[in-house]
Coordinates of C-alpha atoms in Angstrom, one line a residue:
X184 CA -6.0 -79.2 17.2
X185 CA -5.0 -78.5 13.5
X186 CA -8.5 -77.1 13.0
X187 CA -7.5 -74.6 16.0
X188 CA -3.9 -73.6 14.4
X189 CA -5.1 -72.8 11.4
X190 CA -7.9 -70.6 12.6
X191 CA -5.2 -68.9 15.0
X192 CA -3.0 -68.3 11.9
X193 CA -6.1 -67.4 9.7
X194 CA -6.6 -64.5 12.2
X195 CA -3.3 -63.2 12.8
X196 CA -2.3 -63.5 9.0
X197 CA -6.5 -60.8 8.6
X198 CA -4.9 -59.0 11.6
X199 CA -1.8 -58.1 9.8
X200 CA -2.9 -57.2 6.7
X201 CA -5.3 -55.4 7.9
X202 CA -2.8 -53.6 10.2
X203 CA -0.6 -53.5 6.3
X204 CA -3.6 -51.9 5.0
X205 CA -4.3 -49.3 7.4
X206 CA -0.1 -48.2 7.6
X207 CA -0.8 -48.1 3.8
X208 CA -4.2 -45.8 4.0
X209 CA -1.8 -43.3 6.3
X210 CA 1.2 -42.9 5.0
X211 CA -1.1 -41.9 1.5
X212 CA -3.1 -39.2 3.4
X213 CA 0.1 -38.4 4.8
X214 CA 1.5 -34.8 3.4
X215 CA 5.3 -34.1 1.9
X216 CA 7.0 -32.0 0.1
X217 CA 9.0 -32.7 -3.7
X218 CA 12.1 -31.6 -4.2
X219 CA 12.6 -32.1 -7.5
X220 CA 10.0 -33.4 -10.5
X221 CA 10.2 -33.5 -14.4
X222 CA 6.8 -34.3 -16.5
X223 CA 6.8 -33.4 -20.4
X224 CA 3.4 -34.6 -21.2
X225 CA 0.9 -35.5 -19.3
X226 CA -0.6 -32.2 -17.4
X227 CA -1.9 -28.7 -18.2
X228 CA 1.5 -27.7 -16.9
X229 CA 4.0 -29.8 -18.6
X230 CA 6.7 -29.3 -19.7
X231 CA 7.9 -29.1 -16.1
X232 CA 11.1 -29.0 -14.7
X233 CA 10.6 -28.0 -11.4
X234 CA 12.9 -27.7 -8.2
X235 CA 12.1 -26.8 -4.2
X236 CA 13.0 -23.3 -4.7
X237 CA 15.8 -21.7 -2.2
X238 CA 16.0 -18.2 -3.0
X239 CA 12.6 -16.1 -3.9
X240 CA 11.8 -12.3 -3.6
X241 CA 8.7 -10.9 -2.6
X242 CA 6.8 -10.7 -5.3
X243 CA 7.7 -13.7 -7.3
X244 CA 4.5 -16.5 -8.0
X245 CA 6.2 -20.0 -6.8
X246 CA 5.7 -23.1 -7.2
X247 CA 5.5 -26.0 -4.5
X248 CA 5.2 -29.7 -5.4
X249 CA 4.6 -33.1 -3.1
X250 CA 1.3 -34.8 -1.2
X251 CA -0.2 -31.2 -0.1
X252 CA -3.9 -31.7 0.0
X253 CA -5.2 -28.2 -1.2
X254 CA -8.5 -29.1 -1.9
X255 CA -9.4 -31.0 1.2
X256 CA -10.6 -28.9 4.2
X257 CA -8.4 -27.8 7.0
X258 CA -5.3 -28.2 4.7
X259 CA -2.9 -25.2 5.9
X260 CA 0.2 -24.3 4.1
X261 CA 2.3 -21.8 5.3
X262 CA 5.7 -19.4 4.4
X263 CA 7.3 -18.1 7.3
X264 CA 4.1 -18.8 9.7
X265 CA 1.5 -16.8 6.9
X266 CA -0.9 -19.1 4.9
X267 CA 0.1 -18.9 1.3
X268 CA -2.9 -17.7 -1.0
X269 CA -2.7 -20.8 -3.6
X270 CA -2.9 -19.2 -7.4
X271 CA -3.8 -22.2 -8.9
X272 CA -3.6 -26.0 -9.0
X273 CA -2.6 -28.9 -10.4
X274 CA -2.9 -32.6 -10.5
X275 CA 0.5 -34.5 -11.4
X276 CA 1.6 -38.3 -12.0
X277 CA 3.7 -39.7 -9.8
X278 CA 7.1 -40.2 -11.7
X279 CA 8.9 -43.0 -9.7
X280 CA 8.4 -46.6 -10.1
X281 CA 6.3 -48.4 -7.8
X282 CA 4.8 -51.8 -7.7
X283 CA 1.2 -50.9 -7.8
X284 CA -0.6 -47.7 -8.8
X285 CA -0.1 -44.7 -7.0
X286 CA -2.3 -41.1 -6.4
X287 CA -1.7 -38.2 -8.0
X288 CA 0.4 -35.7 -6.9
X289 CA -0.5 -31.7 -6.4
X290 CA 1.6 -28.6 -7.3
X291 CA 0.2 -25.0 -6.3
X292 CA 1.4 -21.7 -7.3
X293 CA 1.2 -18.5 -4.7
X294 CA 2.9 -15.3 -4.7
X295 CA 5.7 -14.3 -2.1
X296 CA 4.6 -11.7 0.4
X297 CA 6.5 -9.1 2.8
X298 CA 4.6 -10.4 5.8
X299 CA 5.8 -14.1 5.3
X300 CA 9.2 -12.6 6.6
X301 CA 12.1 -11.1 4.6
X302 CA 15.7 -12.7 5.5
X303 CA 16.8 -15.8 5.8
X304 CA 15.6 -20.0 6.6
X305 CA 11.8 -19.0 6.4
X306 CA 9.5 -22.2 7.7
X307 CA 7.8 -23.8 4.9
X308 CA 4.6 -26.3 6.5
X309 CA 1.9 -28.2 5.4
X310 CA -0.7 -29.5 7.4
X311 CA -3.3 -31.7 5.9
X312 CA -5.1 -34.6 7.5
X313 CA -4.5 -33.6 11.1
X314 CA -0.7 -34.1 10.1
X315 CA 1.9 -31.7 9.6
X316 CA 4.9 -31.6 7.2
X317 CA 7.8 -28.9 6.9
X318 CA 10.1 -28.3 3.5
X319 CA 13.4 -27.1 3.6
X320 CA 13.7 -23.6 4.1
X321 CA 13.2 -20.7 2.1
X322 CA 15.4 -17.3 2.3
X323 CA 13.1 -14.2 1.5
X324 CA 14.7 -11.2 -0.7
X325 CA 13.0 -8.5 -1.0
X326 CA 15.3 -7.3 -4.0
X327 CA 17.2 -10.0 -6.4
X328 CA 20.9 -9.2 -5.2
X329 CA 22.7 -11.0 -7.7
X330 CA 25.9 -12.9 -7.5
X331 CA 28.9 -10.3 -6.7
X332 CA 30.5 -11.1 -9.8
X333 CA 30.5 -10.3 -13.8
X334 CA 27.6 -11.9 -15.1
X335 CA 28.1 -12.9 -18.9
X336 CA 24.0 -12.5 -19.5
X337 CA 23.5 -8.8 -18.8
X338 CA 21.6 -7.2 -21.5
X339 CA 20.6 -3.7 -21.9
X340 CA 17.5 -1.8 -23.7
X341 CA 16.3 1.8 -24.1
X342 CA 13.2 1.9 -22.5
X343 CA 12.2 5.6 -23.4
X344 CA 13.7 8.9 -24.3
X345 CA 12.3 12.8 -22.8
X346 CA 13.1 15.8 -24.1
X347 CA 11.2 18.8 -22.5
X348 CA 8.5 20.8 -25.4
X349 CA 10.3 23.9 -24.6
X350 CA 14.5 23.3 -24.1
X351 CA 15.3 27.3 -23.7
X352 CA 13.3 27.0 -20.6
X353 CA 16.7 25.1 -19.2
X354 CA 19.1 25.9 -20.9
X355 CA 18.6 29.8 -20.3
X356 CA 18.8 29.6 -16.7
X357 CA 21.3 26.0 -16.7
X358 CA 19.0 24.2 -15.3
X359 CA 19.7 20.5 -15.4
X360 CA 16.7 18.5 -16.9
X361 CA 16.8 15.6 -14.5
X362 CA 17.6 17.1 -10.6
X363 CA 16.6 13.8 -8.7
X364 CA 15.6 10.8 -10.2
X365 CA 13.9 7.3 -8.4
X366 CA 12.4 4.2 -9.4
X367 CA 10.4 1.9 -7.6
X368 CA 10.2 -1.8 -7.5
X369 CA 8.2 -2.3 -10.7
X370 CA 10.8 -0.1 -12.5
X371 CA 9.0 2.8 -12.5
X372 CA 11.1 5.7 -12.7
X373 CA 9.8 9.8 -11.3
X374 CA 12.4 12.4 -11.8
X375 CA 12.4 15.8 -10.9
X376 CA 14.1 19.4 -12.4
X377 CA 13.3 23.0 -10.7
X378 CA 9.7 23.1 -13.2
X379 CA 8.7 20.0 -12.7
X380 CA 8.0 16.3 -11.6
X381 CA 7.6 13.5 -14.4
X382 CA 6.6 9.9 -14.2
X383 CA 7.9 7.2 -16.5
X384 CA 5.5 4.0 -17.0
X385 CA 5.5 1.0 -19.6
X386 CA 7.6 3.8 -21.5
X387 CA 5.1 6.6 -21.3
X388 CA 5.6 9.7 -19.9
X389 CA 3.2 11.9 -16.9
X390 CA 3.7 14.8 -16.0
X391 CA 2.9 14.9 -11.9
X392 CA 3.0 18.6 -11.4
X393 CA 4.3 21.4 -13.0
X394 CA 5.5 25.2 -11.5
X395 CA 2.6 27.4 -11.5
X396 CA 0.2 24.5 -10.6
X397 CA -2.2 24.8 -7.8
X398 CA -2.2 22.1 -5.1
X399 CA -4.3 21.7 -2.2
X400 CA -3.0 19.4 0.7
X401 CA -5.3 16.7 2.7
X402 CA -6.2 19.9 5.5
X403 CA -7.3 21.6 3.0
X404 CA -4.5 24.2 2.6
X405 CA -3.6 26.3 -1.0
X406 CA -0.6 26.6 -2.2
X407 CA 1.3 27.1 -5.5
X408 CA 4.6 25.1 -6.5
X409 CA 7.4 27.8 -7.5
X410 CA 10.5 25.5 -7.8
X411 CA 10.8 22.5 -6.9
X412 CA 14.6 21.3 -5.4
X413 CA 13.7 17.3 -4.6
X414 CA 11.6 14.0 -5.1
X415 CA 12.2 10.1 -4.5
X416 CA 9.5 7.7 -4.7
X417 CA 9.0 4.8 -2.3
X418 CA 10.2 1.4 -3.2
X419 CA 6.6 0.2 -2.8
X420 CA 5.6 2.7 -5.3
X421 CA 2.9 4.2 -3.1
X422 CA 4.1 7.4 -2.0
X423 CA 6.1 9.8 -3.7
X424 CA 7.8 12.5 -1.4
X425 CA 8.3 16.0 -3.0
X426 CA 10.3 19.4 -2.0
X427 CA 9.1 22.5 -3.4
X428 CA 9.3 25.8 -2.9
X429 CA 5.8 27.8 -2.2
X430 CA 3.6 30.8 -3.0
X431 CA 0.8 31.2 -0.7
X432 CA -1.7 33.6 0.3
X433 CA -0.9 34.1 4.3
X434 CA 0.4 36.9 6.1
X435 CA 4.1 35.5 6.2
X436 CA 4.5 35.5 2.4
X437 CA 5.7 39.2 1.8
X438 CA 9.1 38.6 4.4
X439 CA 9.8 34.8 3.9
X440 CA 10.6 32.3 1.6
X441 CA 8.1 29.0 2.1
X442 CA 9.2 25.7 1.5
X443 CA 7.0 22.5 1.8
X444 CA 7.8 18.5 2.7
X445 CA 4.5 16.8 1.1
X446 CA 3.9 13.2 0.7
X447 CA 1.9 12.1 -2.6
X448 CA -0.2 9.0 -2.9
X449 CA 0.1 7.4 -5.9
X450 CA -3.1 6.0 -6.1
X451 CA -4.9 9.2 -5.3
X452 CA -2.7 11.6 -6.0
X453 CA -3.8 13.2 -2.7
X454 CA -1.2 15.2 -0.8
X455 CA 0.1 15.5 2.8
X456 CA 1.9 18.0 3.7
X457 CA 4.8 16.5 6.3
X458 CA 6.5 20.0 6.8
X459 CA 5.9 23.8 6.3
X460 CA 9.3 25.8 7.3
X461 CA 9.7 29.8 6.5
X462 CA 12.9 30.9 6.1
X463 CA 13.8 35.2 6.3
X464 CA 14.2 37.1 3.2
X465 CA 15.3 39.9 5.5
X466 CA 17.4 40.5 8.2
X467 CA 16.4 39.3 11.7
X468 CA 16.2 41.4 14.3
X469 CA 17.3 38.1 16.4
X470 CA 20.2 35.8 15.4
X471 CA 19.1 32.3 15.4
X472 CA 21.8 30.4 17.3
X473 CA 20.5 27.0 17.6
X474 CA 17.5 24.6 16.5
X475 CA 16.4 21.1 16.4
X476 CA 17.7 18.3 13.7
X477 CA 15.7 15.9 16.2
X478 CA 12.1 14.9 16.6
X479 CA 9.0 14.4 14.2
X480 CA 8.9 16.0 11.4
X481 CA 6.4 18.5 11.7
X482 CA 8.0 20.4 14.6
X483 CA 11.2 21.1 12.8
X484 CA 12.8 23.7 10.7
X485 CA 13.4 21.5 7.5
X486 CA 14.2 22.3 3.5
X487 CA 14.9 19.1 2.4
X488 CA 17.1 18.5 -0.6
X489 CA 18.8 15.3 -2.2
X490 CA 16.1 12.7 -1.1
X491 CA 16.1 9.0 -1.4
X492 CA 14.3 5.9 0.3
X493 CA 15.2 2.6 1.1
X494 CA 13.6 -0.7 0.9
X495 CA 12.2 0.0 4.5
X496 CA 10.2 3.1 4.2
X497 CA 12.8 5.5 5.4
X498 CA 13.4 8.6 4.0
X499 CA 16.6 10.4 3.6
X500 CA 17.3 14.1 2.8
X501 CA 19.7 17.1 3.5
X502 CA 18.1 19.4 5.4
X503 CA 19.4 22.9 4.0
X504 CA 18.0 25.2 6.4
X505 CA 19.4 28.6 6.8
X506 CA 19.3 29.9 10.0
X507 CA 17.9 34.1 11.0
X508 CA 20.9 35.9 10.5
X509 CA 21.2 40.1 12.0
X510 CA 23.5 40.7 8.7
X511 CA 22.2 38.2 5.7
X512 CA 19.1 38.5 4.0
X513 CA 19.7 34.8 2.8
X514 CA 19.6 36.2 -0.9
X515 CA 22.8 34.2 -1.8
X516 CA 21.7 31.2 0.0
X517 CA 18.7 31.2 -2.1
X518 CA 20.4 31.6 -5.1
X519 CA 22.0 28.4 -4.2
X520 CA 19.0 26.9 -3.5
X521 CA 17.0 27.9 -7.1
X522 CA 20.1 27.1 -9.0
X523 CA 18.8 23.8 -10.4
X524 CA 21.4 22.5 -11.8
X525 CA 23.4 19.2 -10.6
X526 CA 26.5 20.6 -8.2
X527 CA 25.5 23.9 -7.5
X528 CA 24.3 23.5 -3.6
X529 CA 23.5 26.6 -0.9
X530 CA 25.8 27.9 1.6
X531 CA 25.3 30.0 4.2
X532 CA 23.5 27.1 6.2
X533 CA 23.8 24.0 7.8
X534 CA 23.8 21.3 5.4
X535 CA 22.6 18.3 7.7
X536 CA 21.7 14.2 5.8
X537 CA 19.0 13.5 7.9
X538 CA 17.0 10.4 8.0
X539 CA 13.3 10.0 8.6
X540 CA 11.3 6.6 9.8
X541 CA 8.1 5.9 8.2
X542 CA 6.3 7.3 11.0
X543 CA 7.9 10.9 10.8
X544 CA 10.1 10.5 13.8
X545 CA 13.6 12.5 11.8
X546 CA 17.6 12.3 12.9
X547 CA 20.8 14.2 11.7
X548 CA 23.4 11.9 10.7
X549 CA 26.3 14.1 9.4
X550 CA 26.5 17.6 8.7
X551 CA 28.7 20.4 6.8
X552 CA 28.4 23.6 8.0
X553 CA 28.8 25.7 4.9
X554 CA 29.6 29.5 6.3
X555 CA 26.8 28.4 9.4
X556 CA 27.4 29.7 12.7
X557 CA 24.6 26.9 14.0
X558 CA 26.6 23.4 14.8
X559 CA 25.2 20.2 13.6
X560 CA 23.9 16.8 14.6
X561 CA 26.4 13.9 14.1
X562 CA 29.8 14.2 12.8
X563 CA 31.3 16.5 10.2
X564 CA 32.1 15.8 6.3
X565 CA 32.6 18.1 3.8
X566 CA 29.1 18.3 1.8
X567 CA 26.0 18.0 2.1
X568 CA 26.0 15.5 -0.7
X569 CA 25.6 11.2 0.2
X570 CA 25.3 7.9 -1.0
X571 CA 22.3 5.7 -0.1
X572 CA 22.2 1.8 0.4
X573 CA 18.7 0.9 -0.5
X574 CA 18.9 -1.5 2.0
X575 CA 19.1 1.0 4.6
X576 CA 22.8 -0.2 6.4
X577 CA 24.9 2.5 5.7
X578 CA 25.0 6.4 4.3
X579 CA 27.9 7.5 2.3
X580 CA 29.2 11.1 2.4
X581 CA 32.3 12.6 1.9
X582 CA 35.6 14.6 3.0
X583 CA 38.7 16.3 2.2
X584 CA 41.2 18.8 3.1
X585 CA 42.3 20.3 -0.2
X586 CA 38.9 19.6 -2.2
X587 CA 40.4 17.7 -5.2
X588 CA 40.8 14.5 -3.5
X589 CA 38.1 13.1 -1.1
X590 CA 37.7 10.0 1.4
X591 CA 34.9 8.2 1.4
X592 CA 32.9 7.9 4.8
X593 CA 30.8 5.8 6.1
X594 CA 27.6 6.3 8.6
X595 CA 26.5 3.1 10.0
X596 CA 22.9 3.3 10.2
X597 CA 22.4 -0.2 12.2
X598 CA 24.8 1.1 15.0
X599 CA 24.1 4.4 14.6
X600 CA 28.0 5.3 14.4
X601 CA 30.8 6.2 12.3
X602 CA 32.6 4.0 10.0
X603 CA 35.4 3.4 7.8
X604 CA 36.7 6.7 5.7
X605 CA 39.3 6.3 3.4
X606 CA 40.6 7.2 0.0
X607 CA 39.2 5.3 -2.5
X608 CA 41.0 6.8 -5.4
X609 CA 44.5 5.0 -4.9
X610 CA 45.4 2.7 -7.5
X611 CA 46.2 -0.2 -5.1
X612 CA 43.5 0.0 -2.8
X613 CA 40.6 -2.1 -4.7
X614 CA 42.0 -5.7 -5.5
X615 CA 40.8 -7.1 -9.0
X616 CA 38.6 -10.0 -9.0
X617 CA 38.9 -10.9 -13.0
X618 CA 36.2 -13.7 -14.8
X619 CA 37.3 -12.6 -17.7
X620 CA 39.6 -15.6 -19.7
X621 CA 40.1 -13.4 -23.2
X622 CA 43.7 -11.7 -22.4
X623 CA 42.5 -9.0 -24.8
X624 CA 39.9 -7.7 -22.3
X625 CA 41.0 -9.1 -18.9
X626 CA 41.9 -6.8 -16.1
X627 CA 45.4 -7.8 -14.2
X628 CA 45.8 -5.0 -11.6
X629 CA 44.5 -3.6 -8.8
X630 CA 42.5 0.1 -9.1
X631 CA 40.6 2.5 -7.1
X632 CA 38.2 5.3 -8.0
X633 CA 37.4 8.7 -7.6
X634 CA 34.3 10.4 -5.5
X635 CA 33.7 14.2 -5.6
X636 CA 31.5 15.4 -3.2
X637 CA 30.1 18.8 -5.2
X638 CA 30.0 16.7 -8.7
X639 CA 28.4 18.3 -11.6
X640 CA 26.9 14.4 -12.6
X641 CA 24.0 13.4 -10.9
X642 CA 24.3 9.8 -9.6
X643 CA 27.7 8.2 -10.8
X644 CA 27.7 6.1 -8.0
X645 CA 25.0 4.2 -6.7
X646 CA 25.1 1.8 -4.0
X647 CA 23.7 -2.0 -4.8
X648 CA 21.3 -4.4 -3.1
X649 CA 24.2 -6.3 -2.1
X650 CA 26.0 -3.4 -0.6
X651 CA 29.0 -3.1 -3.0
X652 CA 29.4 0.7 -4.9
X653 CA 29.2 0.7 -8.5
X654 CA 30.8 3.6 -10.4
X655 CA 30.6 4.9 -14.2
X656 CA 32.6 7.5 -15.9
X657 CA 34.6 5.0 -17.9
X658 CA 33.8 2.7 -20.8
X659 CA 32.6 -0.2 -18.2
X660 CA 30.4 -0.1 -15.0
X661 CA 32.3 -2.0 -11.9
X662 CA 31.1 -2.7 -8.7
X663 CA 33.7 -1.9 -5.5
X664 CA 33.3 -3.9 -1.8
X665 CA 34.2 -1.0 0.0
X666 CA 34.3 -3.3 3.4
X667 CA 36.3 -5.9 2.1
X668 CA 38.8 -3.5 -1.1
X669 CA 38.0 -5.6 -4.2
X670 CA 36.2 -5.0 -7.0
X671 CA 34.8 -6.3 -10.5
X672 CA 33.7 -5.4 -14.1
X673 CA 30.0 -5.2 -13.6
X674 CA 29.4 -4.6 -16.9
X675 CA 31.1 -4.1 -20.4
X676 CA 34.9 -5.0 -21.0
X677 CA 36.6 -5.9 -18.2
X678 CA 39.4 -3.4 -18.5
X679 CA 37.6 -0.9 -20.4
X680 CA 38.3 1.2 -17.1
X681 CA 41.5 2.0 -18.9
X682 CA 41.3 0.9 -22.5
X683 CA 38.9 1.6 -25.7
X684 CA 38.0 -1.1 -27.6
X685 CA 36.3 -0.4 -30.8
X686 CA 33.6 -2.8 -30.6
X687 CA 32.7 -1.6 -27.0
X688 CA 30.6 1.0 -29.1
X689 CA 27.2 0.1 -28.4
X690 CA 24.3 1.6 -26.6
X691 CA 22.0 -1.6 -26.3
X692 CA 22.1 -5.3 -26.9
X693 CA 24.6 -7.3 -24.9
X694 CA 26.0 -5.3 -22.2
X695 CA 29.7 -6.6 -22.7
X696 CA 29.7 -3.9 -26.3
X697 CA 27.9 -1.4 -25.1
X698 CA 30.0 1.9 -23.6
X699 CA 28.8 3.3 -20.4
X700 CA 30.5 6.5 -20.6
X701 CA 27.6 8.5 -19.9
X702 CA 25.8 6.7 -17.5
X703 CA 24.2 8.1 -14.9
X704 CA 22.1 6.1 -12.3
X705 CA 19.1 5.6 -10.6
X706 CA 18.6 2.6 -9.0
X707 CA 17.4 -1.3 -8.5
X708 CA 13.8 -3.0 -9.0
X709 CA 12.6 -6.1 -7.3
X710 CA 14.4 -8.0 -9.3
X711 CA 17.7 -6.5 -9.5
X712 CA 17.7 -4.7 -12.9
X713 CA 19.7 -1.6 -12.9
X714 CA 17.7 1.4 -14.1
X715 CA 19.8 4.4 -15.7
X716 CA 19.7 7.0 -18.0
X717 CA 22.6 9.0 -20.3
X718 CA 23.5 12.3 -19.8
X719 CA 26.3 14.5 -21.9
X720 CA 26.9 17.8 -23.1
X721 CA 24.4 17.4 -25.9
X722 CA 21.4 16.7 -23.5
X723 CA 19.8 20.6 -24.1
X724 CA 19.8 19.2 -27.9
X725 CA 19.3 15.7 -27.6
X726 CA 17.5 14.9 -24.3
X727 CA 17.8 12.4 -21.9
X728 CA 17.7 8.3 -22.7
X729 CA 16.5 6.0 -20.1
X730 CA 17.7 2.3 -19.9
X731 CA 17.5 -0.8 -18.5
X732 CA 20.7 -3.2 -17.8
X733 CA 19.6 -6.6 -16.9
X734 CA 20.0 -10.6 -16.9
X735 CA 19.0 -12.0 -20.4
X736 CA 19.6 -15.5 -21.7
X737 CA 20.3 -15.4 -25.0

């Protein structure tokens, strides 16, 4: 009987360790994800001090650390439902204590995507030995917004300076050297004046195209660039959209003035032409009392000035068509239109801010109809000029009924409606939110600032990833919630809206000294940076500096 008990207890003590052994062979084929982990020595990758990341943008190489398997077959890790293309590998020790030896661990590296999903609590999954595993997770940016407040790293450097091989071919006629400016989401900048289109790369300058050149377009149609009145290239950096004036030989030439839409890839510099709209250098015989701000864009009447993109693909312009006219041979409106320099816009038309989707399909927003008989699409404001969000949530234009002072107005793009419009420029209508301890340079009041909508400086306001406005003009840069009325010192001395300080005299190294007086904007890369360039009275001597104002720790 003994005999019997302890076989019985001889196989139920081999049952459960073999059951011990088999819950122990699972749970280590089992996958997981790390949240945190430190190694100094030990791996190709050390010194490491990693943790689950929260916040990436697309283009960022992350890293992901746990039990992942990415060497065994039919492992799967995803982002947002889209298998992650693994950069590299590694093999890491196990930095907990344990009672007996324990695997390795694995990190991989992979870069972020737009198709994994940009926005919010993006899935993160493994699935490795027939099980699956999900991190916490991730919130997909496709621009670095920043924090909404004064940020004691920021940093600025000159990144290149242009100044045109012949200045008298500007400053004889006033032409302003830089007419539109852009940059993509590698920070490279293309900026446009009436003679020509410029790139600006790892601080070297292309010219794109020049007046006088010869251009064929993917149909296979000739044309010459005479002026050229707009640009803005895509965030992506693919496609650069340009408006230029054109000399061709067709039977139309002799009684009307030709202006061209084209798109421009990058990589092959090949050109599409989007739109091809005449307008009369002589009187009609037939007043034009209508026409279309609606549809694709090949079928309308568009001369597209002041264009920008957003992070989408869309493309915004102001469509400064003039209409055929029994008394006006449009000589005056085309004055307006070959002026070239920074303020000086047409009249005699309609000036409508249209938006276009990436597949052509165009909308008036708001219009200003500048001595026009022909009515707009959308609502009136007082110029044809606008503020972009890069985002593409709202358009910002502008009214007034004494043109010195002018509301701000807001076009909701999401609704498709009219928003807020207000004046910005009274002194209590933007409450201070000060991070700045030094009495010397802190800011106690509350402020507001001042928008022109025919002003003479290209770009003093530019609207942020994060949706707030930031303005120059003053010593400092500072960034206004126009939705919720407060604002902060982006950059420089907190009060240097209102005060010199001596040591504020800088034009690079830490942006807290430097003086922004003459800044003049262009816009955001992937990772937030701000891209701007200076522009005074001395820029037919001295030319035009470009910087870069960004995150540096010191």
């Amino acid at each position: 009987m003994k005999n019997i008990f302890l076989f019985i207890a001889a196989i139920l003590l081999w049952s459960s360790c073999k059951k011990v052994d088999e819950h122990a062979v699972m749970v280590k084929m089992q996958p997981w994800f790390a949240d945190h982990y430190s190694q100094f020595t030990g791996s190709r990758i050390a010194p490491i001090d990693w943790t689950y990341p929260k916040d990436v943008v697309v283009g960022d190489t992350v890293m992901l650390i746990g039990k992942l398997f990415p060497t065994v077959s039919g492992t799967s890790i995803t982002v947002g439902g889209i298998p992650v293309t693994i950069q590299d590998t590694a093999r890491l020790t196990m930095n907990a204590t344990f009672y007996s030896p324990q695997d390795p661990i694995d990190a991989i590296r992979f870069v972020v995507t737009k198709e994994m999903g940009v926005g919010p609590n993006r899935k993160v999954c493994v699935t490795a030995n027939g099980v699956t595993a999900y991190g916490p997770p991730i919130n997909i940016k496709l621009i670095n917004s920043g924090n909404m407040r004064t940020d004691t790293t920021l940093w600025v450097d000159e990144i290149a300076a242009w100044k045109p091989t012949d200045m008298s071919a500007y400053s004889a006629k006033g032409y302003s050297l830089l007419y539109s400016v852009s940059n993509d989401k590698n920070g490279n900048i293309y900026f446009q004046n009436s003679l020509g289109i410029q790139s600006l790369s790892n601080g070297q300058f292309t010219s794109l195209y020049q007046v006088g050149a010869n251009a064929k377009d993917d149909k296979g149609n000739s044309f010459t660039f005479q002026q050229f009145i707009g640009s803005a290239v895509t965030f992506e950096g693919d496609y650069l959209y340009l408006s230029a004036e054109t000399k061709e030989n067709s039977t139309d030439t002799s009684d009307n003035y030709i202006f061209r839409l084209v798109k421009m890839n990058l990589a092959s510099k090949q050109l599409t032409t989007l739109n091809r709209t005449l307008v009369k250098k002589v009187k009609a015989t037939v007043a034009e009392k209508s026409f279309s701000f609606q549809g694709n864009v090949s079928s309308l009447k568009i001369v597209a000035m002041v264009l920008n993109t957003d992070v989408n693909g869309s493309l915004y312009y102001t469509n400064a068509y003039a209409e055929d006219n029994l008394t006006d041979n449009h000589s005056f409106w085309h004055n307006g239109i070959a002026s070239g320099a920074v303020g000086d816009y047409p009249f005699e038309c309609v000036n409508e801010i249209s938006a276009m989707t990436p597949d052509g399909n165009c909308r008036g927003l708001m219009y200003s109809t500048l001595y026009s008989q022909v009515k707009g699409s959308g609502f009136t404001v007082t110029t044809g000029q606008y503020i972009h969000d890069p985002m593409g949530n709202n358009l910002f234009s502008f009214w007034t009924t004494n043109w010195i002072q002018y509301n701000i107005v807001q076009y909701n793009l999401a609704d498709d409606s009219k928003g807020f419009s207000y004046p910005p420029y009274l002194t209590s209508q933007f409450t201070i939110r000060s991070y700045e301890n030094n009495p010397k340079y802190k800011m106690t009041y509350s402020g507001g600032f001042w928008v022109d909508g025919f002003d003479t400086d290209l770009n003093r306001c530019m609207i942020l990833t994060d949706g707030t406005l930031l303005t120059a003009g003053q010593h400092s840069l500072y960034s206004y919630d126009l939705f919720n009325k407060n604002y902060y010192c982006y950059a420089g001395t907190e009060n240097g809206i209102n005060t010199t300080h001596p040591e504020q005299n800088q034009t690079t190294g830490r942006a807290k000294w430097v003086d922004f007086t003459d800044t003049r904007f262009i816009g955001q890369d992937k990772s937030g940076a701000v891209y701007y360039f200076n522009y005074n009275g001395d820029a037919y001597t001295n030319g035009v500096k470009f910087y870069k104002l960004y995150p540096k720790k010191q």
